[in-house]
XYZ file of C-alpha atoms in Angstrom:
437
model
C 30.819 27.496 18.017
C 27.725 29.738 18.235
C 28.476 33.418 17.579
C 26.976 36.376 19.458
C 25.090 37.424 16.294
C 23.412 34.006 16.062
C 22.379 34.170 19.734
C 20.907 37.652 19.235
C 18.996 36.391 16.186
C 17.548 33.477 18.194
C 16.443 35.843 20.988
C 14.774 38.137 18.430
C 12.854 35.175 16.980
C 11.326 34.224 20.351
C 7.598 34.962 20.328
C 6.821 36.750 23.603
C 3.047 36.658 22.978
C 1.587 33.144 23.276
C -1.756 31.943 21.974
C -3.634 29.051 23.563
C -6.587 26.834 22.780
C -8.249 23.753 24.333
C -8.700 20.204 23.065
C -12.372 19.484 22.408
C -12.272 15.931 21.068
C -10.036 13.223 19.631
C -11.252 10.977 16.790
C -8.805 8.402 15.443
C -5.710 10.254 14.238
C -7.357 13.639 14.487
C -7.408 16.136 17.379
C -9.947 18.989 17.360
C -9.305 22.064 19.473
C -11.068 25.351 20.111
C -8.289 27.749 19.091
C -5.513 28.792 19.093
C -5.142 31.260 16.235
C -2.875 29.499 13.731
C -2.298 28.647 10.063
C -2.015 25.444 8.009
C 1.375 23.838 8.616
C 1.987 25.512 12.002
C 3.347 23.350 14.810
C 1.391 23.425 18.084
C 2.318 22.040 21.509
C -0.411 20.084 23.322
C 0.357 20.381 27.046
C -0.491 17.125 28.840
C 1.053 17.902 32.229
C 2.280 21.313 33.332
C 4.051 19.900 36.390
C 6.006 17.301 34.401
C 6.341 19.723 31.453
C 5.120 16.945 29.147
C 3.987 18.046 25.700
C 2.956 16.412 22.415
C 3.807 18.231 19.208
C 1.139 18.371 16.506
C 0.678 20.114 13.176
C -2.309 22.110 11.957
C -3.709 20.215 8.956
C -7.131 21.835 8.564
C -10.084 23.668 10.071
C -13.706 22.663 10.691
C -16.110 25.509 11.493
C -14.187 27.452 14.174
C -12.183 24.421 15.340
C -8.542 23.675 14.530
C -7.730 20.149 13.267
C -4.373 18.842 14.471
C -2.365 15.710 13.666
C 0.172 14.568 16.297
C 3.816 13.690 15.644
C 3.770 11.074 18.412
C 1.290 8.863 20.315
C -1.836 10.478 21.754
C -2.809 8.122 24.613
C -2.656 10.778 27.360
C -4.434 13.563 25.465
C -7.969 14.364 26.666
C -10.597 17.117 26.508
C -9.372 20.312 28.159
C -5.656 19.868 27.414
C -4.090 23.224 26.563
C -2.898 23.766 22.979
C -0.115 26.314 22.544
C 0.549 27.864 19.103
C 4.174 28.332 18.070
C 3.264 30.194 14.830
C 6.147 28.406 13.090
C 6.309 25.441 10.751
C 8.605 22.523 11.558
C 12.322 23.373 11.551
C 15.298 21.033 11.904
C 18.924 21.740 12.828
C 21.428 20.881 10.100
C 25.192 21.035 9.670
C 28.313 19.094 8.662
C 28.392 17.493 12.121
C 25.353 15.338 11.221
C 27.436 13.079 8.946
C 27.281 9.490 10.173
C 24.177 10.109 12.328
C 20.764 8.428 12.260
C 17.890 10.870 12.887
C 14.143 10.619 13.410
C 11.585 12.471 11.291
C 11.920 15.635 13.443
C 15.697 15.766 13.035
C 16.567 14.412 16.484
C 19.049 11.538 17.032
C 17.274 8.177 16.923
C 19.690 6.822 19.542
C 18.643 8.208 22.953
C 22.270 8.151 24.152
C 23.404 10.655 21.494
C 22.740 14.402 21.500
C 22.706 16.778 18.543
C 26.078 18.529 18.112
C 26.384 22.277 18.749
C 26.666 24.828 15.971
C 23.875 23.497 13.740
C 21.665 25.897 11.785
C 17.860 25.930 11.713
C 16.226 25.114 8.393
C 12.512 24.813 7.596
C 11.443 21.387 6.325
C 8.834 22.827 3.956
C 10.626 24.610 1.098
C 9.517 25.729 -2.353
C 11.028 23.981 -5.404
C 13.739 25.959 -7.249
C 12.595 28.417 -9.913
C 12.621 26.586 -13.287
C 14.609 29.483 -14.794
C 17.385 29.030 -12.219
C 17.868 25.281 -12.839
C 21.064 24.618 -14.824
C 20.939 21.818 -17.403
C 22.334 18.394 -16.462
C 25.613 18.043 -18.365
C 27.830 15.817 -16.206
C 27.497 12.120 -15.369
C 27.542 10.865 -11.772
C 29.414 7.632 -11.152
C 27.396 5.250 -8.955
C 29.713 2.229 -9.157
C 27.029 -0.158 -10.516
C 27.861 -1.468 -14.018
C 24.357 -1.779 -15.401
C 23.514 1.803 -14.335
C 26.773 3.520 -15.323
C 26.927 1.620 -18.610
C 23.336 1.494 -19.869
C 21.329 3.927 -17.702
C 23.894 6.638 -16.971
C 22.763 9.063 -14.259
C 23.593 12.777 -14.364
C 24.303 15.109 -11.451
C 20.913 16.527 -10.478
C 18.818 13.791 -12.116
C 15.805 12.292 -10.313
C 15.230 8.574 -10.838
C 12.528 6.168 -9.675
C 13.374 2.566 -8.738
C 10.188 0.560 -9.345
C 9.819 -2.908 -7.855
C 7.630 -5.265 -5.877
C 8.628 -6.401 -2.404
C 11.760 -8.518 -1.973
C 13.381 -7.854 -5.367
C 16.463 -6.030 -4.049
C 15.628 -2.313 -3.764
C 17.390 -1.785 -0.423
C 20.440 -3.773 -1.543
C 20.736 -1.655 -4.706
C 20.416 1.571 -2.678
C 23.164 0.345 -0.339
C 25.469 -0.375 -3.301
C 24.875 3.100 -4.750
C 25.402 4.811 -1.369
C 28.729 3.023 -0.783
C 30.103 3.401 -4.300
C 28.848 6.767 -5.590
C 31.033 9.841 -6.156
C 28.518 12.200 -4.484
C 29.833 14.570 -1.774
C 27.260 13.431 0.792
C 24.382 10.921 0.957
C 21.031 11.605 2.607
C 18.981 8.417 3.050
C 15.313 8.409 4.100
C 13.836 5.112 5.322
C 10.099 5.770 5.384
C 7.591 3.199 6.627
C 10.241 0.476 7.054
C 9.874 -2.367 9.536
C 11.878 -1.621 12.691
C 13.969 -4.748 12.175
C 15.023 -3.648 8.681
C 16.589 -0.379 9.861
C 19.605 -1.998 11.561
C 19.818 -4.575 8.752
C 20.129 -1.759 6.204
C 22.660 0.205 8.272
C 24.918 -2.763 9.044
C 24.546 -5.010 5.987
C 23.538 -2.841 3.013
C 25.084 0.537 3.912
C 28.000 -0.621 6.065
C 30.369 1.521 8.208
C 32.044 3.126 5.171
C 28.704 4.156 3.656
C 27.383 5.483 6.980
C 30.437 7.745 7.467
C 29.453 9.817 4.440
C 25.691 9.643 4.980
C 22.897 11.147 7.067
C 20.035 8.684 7.616
C 16.462 9.780 8.447
C 14.156 7.037 9.776
C 10.370 6.967 10.246
C 9.249 3.375 10.865
C 5.845 1.912 9.960
C 4.585 1.981 13.576
C 4.882 5.780 13.809
C 1.947 8.138 13.143
C 1.212 9.056 9.521
C 2.417 12.623 9.978
C 5.842 11.433 11.171
C 6.241 9.351 8.007
C 5.388 12.374 5.854
C 7.739 14.608 7.854
C 10.520 12.039 7.455
C 10.404 12.608 3.687
C 10.276 16.390 4.109
C 13.132 16.429 6.647
C 15.426 14.318 4.425
C 14.652 16.575 1.444
C 15.330 19.701 3.550
C 18.708 18.321 4.687
C 19.588 17.664 1.022
C 18.535 21.210 0.072
C 20.661 22.703 2.861
C 23.813 20.980 1.560
C 22.916 21.764 -2.066
C 22.805 25.459 -1.131
C 26.346 25.060 0.234
C 27.489 23.989 -3.260
C 27.577 20.215 -2.648
C 26.612 17.453 -5.070
C 24.154 15.596 -2.826
C 22.650 12.158 -3.322
C 19.182 11.684 -1.805
C 17.691 8.191 -1.527
C 14.126 7.705 -0.345
C 12.697 4.250 0.404
C 9.864 4.529 -0.335
C 7.708 7.225 -1.928
C 4.732 4.838 -1.923
C 4.673 4.761 1.881
C 4.818 8.579 1.977
C 1.771 8.629 -0.313
C -0.014 6.092 1.928
C 0.681 8.274 4.975
C -0.716 11.326 3.156
C -3.803 9.269 2.286
C -4.317 8.521 6.005
C -4.108 12.226 6.822
C -6.418 13.189 3.961
C -9.092 10.662 4.929
C -8.896 11.748 8.591
C -9.603 15.395 7.738
C -12.539 14.470 5.481
C -11.101 14.381 1.939
C -12.994 12.132 -0.501
C -11.163 8.984 -1.628
C -10.548 8.908 -5.373
C -8.275 6.542 -7.357
C -7.748 3.313 -5.347
C -8.652 5.181 -2.157
C -5.953 7.858 -2.561
C -7.154 11.380 -1.764
C -6.594 14.437 -4.032
C -3.964 15.838 -1.640
C -1.696 12.844 -2.407
C -1.471 13.792 -6.088
C -0.834 17.463 -5.270
C 1.806 16.599 -2.613
C 3.929 14.293 -4.816
C 5.050 16.875 -7.426
C 5.768 19.449 -4.696
C 8.006 16.961 -2.877
C 9.758 15.461 -5.909
C 10.358 18.790 -7.686
C 12.355 20.106 -4.728
C 15.328 17.968 -5.738
C 17.466 18.407 -8.856
C 19.816 21.261 -9.717
C 19.877 24.885 -8.629
C 22.443 27.686 -9.100
C 24.539 26.455 -6.130
C 24.735 22.663 -6.415
C 22.720 19.557 -7.211
C 20.627 16.834 -5.588
C 20.682 13.533 -7.470
C 17.663 11.643 -6.135
C 16.684 7.962 -6.152
C 13.090 7.252 -5.085
C 11.907 3.680 -4.635
C 8.308 2.933 -5.608
C 6.491 -0.202 -4.418
C 4.332 -1.627 -7.189
C 1.495 -3.866 -5.967
C 1.598 -7.194 -7.772
C 4.333 -5.763 -10.040
C 1.653 -3.525 -11.649
C 3.570 -0.591 -13.163
C 0.347 1.290 -13.933
C -1.014 1.594 -10.399
C -1.781 5.252 -9.457
C 1.341 6.181 -7.434
C 3.776 4.454 -9.820
C 2.124 6.120 -12.814
C 2.189 9.590 -11.198
C 5.804 9.347 -9.999
C 7.043 8.014 -13.353
C 5.547 11.072 -15.064
C 7.345 13.496 -12.716
C 10.864 12.005 -12.590
C 13.727 12.068 -15.129
C 14.008 8.306 -15.514
C 12.971 4.979 -14.057
C 14.720 1.690 -13.263
C 12.447 -1.374 -13.185
C 13.543 -4.280 -10.961
C 12.172 -7.491 -12.462
C 11.158 -10.417 -10.251
C 11.780 -12.906 -13.075
C 15.398 -11.740 -13.415
C 15.866 -11.975 -9.634
C 14.497 -15.535 -9.701
C 17.104 -16.381 -12.366
C 19.869 -15.095 -10.086
C 20.621 -11.868 -11.985
C 21.518 -9.111 -9.497
C 20.938 -6.250 -9.599
C 17.693 -7.368 -11.239
C 17.284 -4.248 -13.420
C 15.261 -4.907 -16.573
C 17.288 -2.818 -19.041
C 14.614 -2.924 -21.760
C 11.909 -1.514 -19.455
C 14.179 1.099 -17.836
C 15.257 4.497 -19.140
C 17.487 7.420 -18.148
C 16.096 10.533 -19.834
C 19.361 12.491 -19.640
C 21.827 9.758 -20.687
C 21.988 10.808 -24.356
C 22.970 14.361 -23.325
C 25.842 13.437 -20.995
C 27.681 10.432 -22.471
C 30.113 10.303 -25.399
C 29.053 8.990 -28.783
C 30.894 5.627 -28.617
C 29.367 4.934 -25.172
C 25.867 5.770 -26.434
C 26.233 3.570 -29.536
C 27.522 0.601 -27.516
C 24.597 0.898 -25.052
C 22.055 1.046 -27.915
C 23.620 -1.998 -29.583
C 23.492 -4.026 -26.349
C 19.818 -3.151 -25.890
C 19.137 -4.172 -29.484
C 20.846 -7.584 -29.080
C 19.087 -8.207 -25.758
C 15.711 -7.336 -27.311
C 16.315 -9.661 -30.282
C 17.205 -12.537 -27.954
C 14.116 -12.119 -25.735
C 11.846 -11.910 -28.805
C 13.075 -15.343 -29.928
C 13.644 -16.826 -26.455
C 10.617 -19.136 -26.469
C 11.585 -20.572 -29.867
C 15.195 -21.009 -28.730
C 14.198 -22.784 -25.502
C 11.948 -25.356 -27.211
C 14.494 -25.942 -30.002
C 12.259 -24.543 -32.756
C 14.780 -21.927 -33.884
C 17.433 -23.080 -36.374
C 20.774 -21.343 -36.655
C 21.073 -19.358 -39.887
C 17.400 -18.336 -40.023
C 18.303 -14.780 -38.920
C 21.766 -13.234 -38.706
C 20.583 -10.767 -36.039
C 19.167 -13.509 -33.800
C 22.317 -15.611 -34.317
C 24.426 -12.649 -33.179
C 22.115 -12.117 -30.172
C 22.393 -15.803 -29.146
C 26.200 -15.640 -29.371
C 26.418 -12.406 -27.356
C 23.755 -13.259 -24.743
C 25.986 -15.064 -22.144
C 28.523 -12.196 -22.234
C 25.743 -9.596 -21.927
C 24.252 -11.306 -18.865
C 27.726 -11.516 -17.309
C 28.108 -7.752 -17.870
C 24.720 -7.019 -16.262
C 25.532 -9.026 -13.105
C 27.504 -7.571 -10.205
C 28.353 -8.818 -6.733
C 27.103 -6.586 -3.907
C 30.594 -5.863 -2.537
C 32.127 -5.037 -5.963
C 32.687 -1.476 -7.162
C 33.303 -0.535 -10.795
C 34.912 2.704 -11.958
C 32.935 4.548 -14.648
C 35.880 4.391 -17.077
C 36.227 0.607 -16.550
C 32.497 0.066 -17.158
C 32.542 2.139 -20.343
C 35.637 0.318 -21.662
C 34.152 -3.145 -20.981
C 30.828 -2.191 -22.596
C 32.502 -0.922 -25.789
C 34.803 -3.961 -26.005
C 31.840 -6.307 -25.457
C 29.902 -4.759 -28.363
C 32.915 -4.954 -30.690
């Protein structure tokens, strides 16, 4: 229920003085207008038809001489020279509240289903926020149960940690995200599907997330056919929703699939406004945008946002520019290995190439020792795997390798997990310690 004070505040925020400009030309994704007076990041309304009250929203992304450069949120087919451009003098805001649980939204925070309206009583929140002050970030001291054995046991995640999931296409990123969303102990999930194929959205909601997962989640979708700015705003909107609930004291889980497509969208915008292409065609603004976006999650004095960001690696190249940049910003990375997936090991997390940078600070000593011992045995086995497979290794040559060969089938069984199964953190820890004994 909206209070009188909130209504008065909304009336006070209405700008009674409006500024207008005119569209001069449209080139590709870019719209140039003469005026209105505005700033970078402001939302403007391009009026296509006054009679039908049809408008296209666009954002100010730059200036050229005395012209304003705008990027539209939607299609621009009907925009032509002379269309009026109205300045709102505000950046993009979305309405957020508890009532959004179980809803699927577009990048502007509106319901994706045309038959559903936003509930009443939601609060406005700007999508572009500053990261928390480093001095106000509490340390990560508590583990977060995600219900996936290989993660809880060997790559334990803490409340407020930010993790990258690195993989090529078709290795099981979406399936892993769905498992985490259904099984985690977070208070609320915020899931951003950025640059996905339209067909995959319903597949993810029905098959990977499921009705139980959707009930405790808010999903933000910006498909690959939408303009570049909408894909960028999808990431910002999902992060803003997470920040809103964090400020209410919640332990939030944010999942973004994928950061690579956000970076590609920013590259499109950068090239359109005249930025020079640098590493692999990515513009400088991409590498300044990524830390600003990724640093917004984590802990603050009210609550925490535990974030999982998927990163597409071209040809499974972990050193490509976006993967390398994101890995340097986040607090850990999980590498999904195509070879393991081909062998039928799901989730296909390569334990030896993955790391959780906060695990040693949040788990007990016996858990830590068991995880280190499993890694050691797995490493010893893979070092001698070629010799073992061709029959060149003889038992008794190395006690360590003999132990690794004996333990290997049990280790692989521990690392595997059916999609519909959920493991309690205490059960995972107990099985890991018993396995290493």
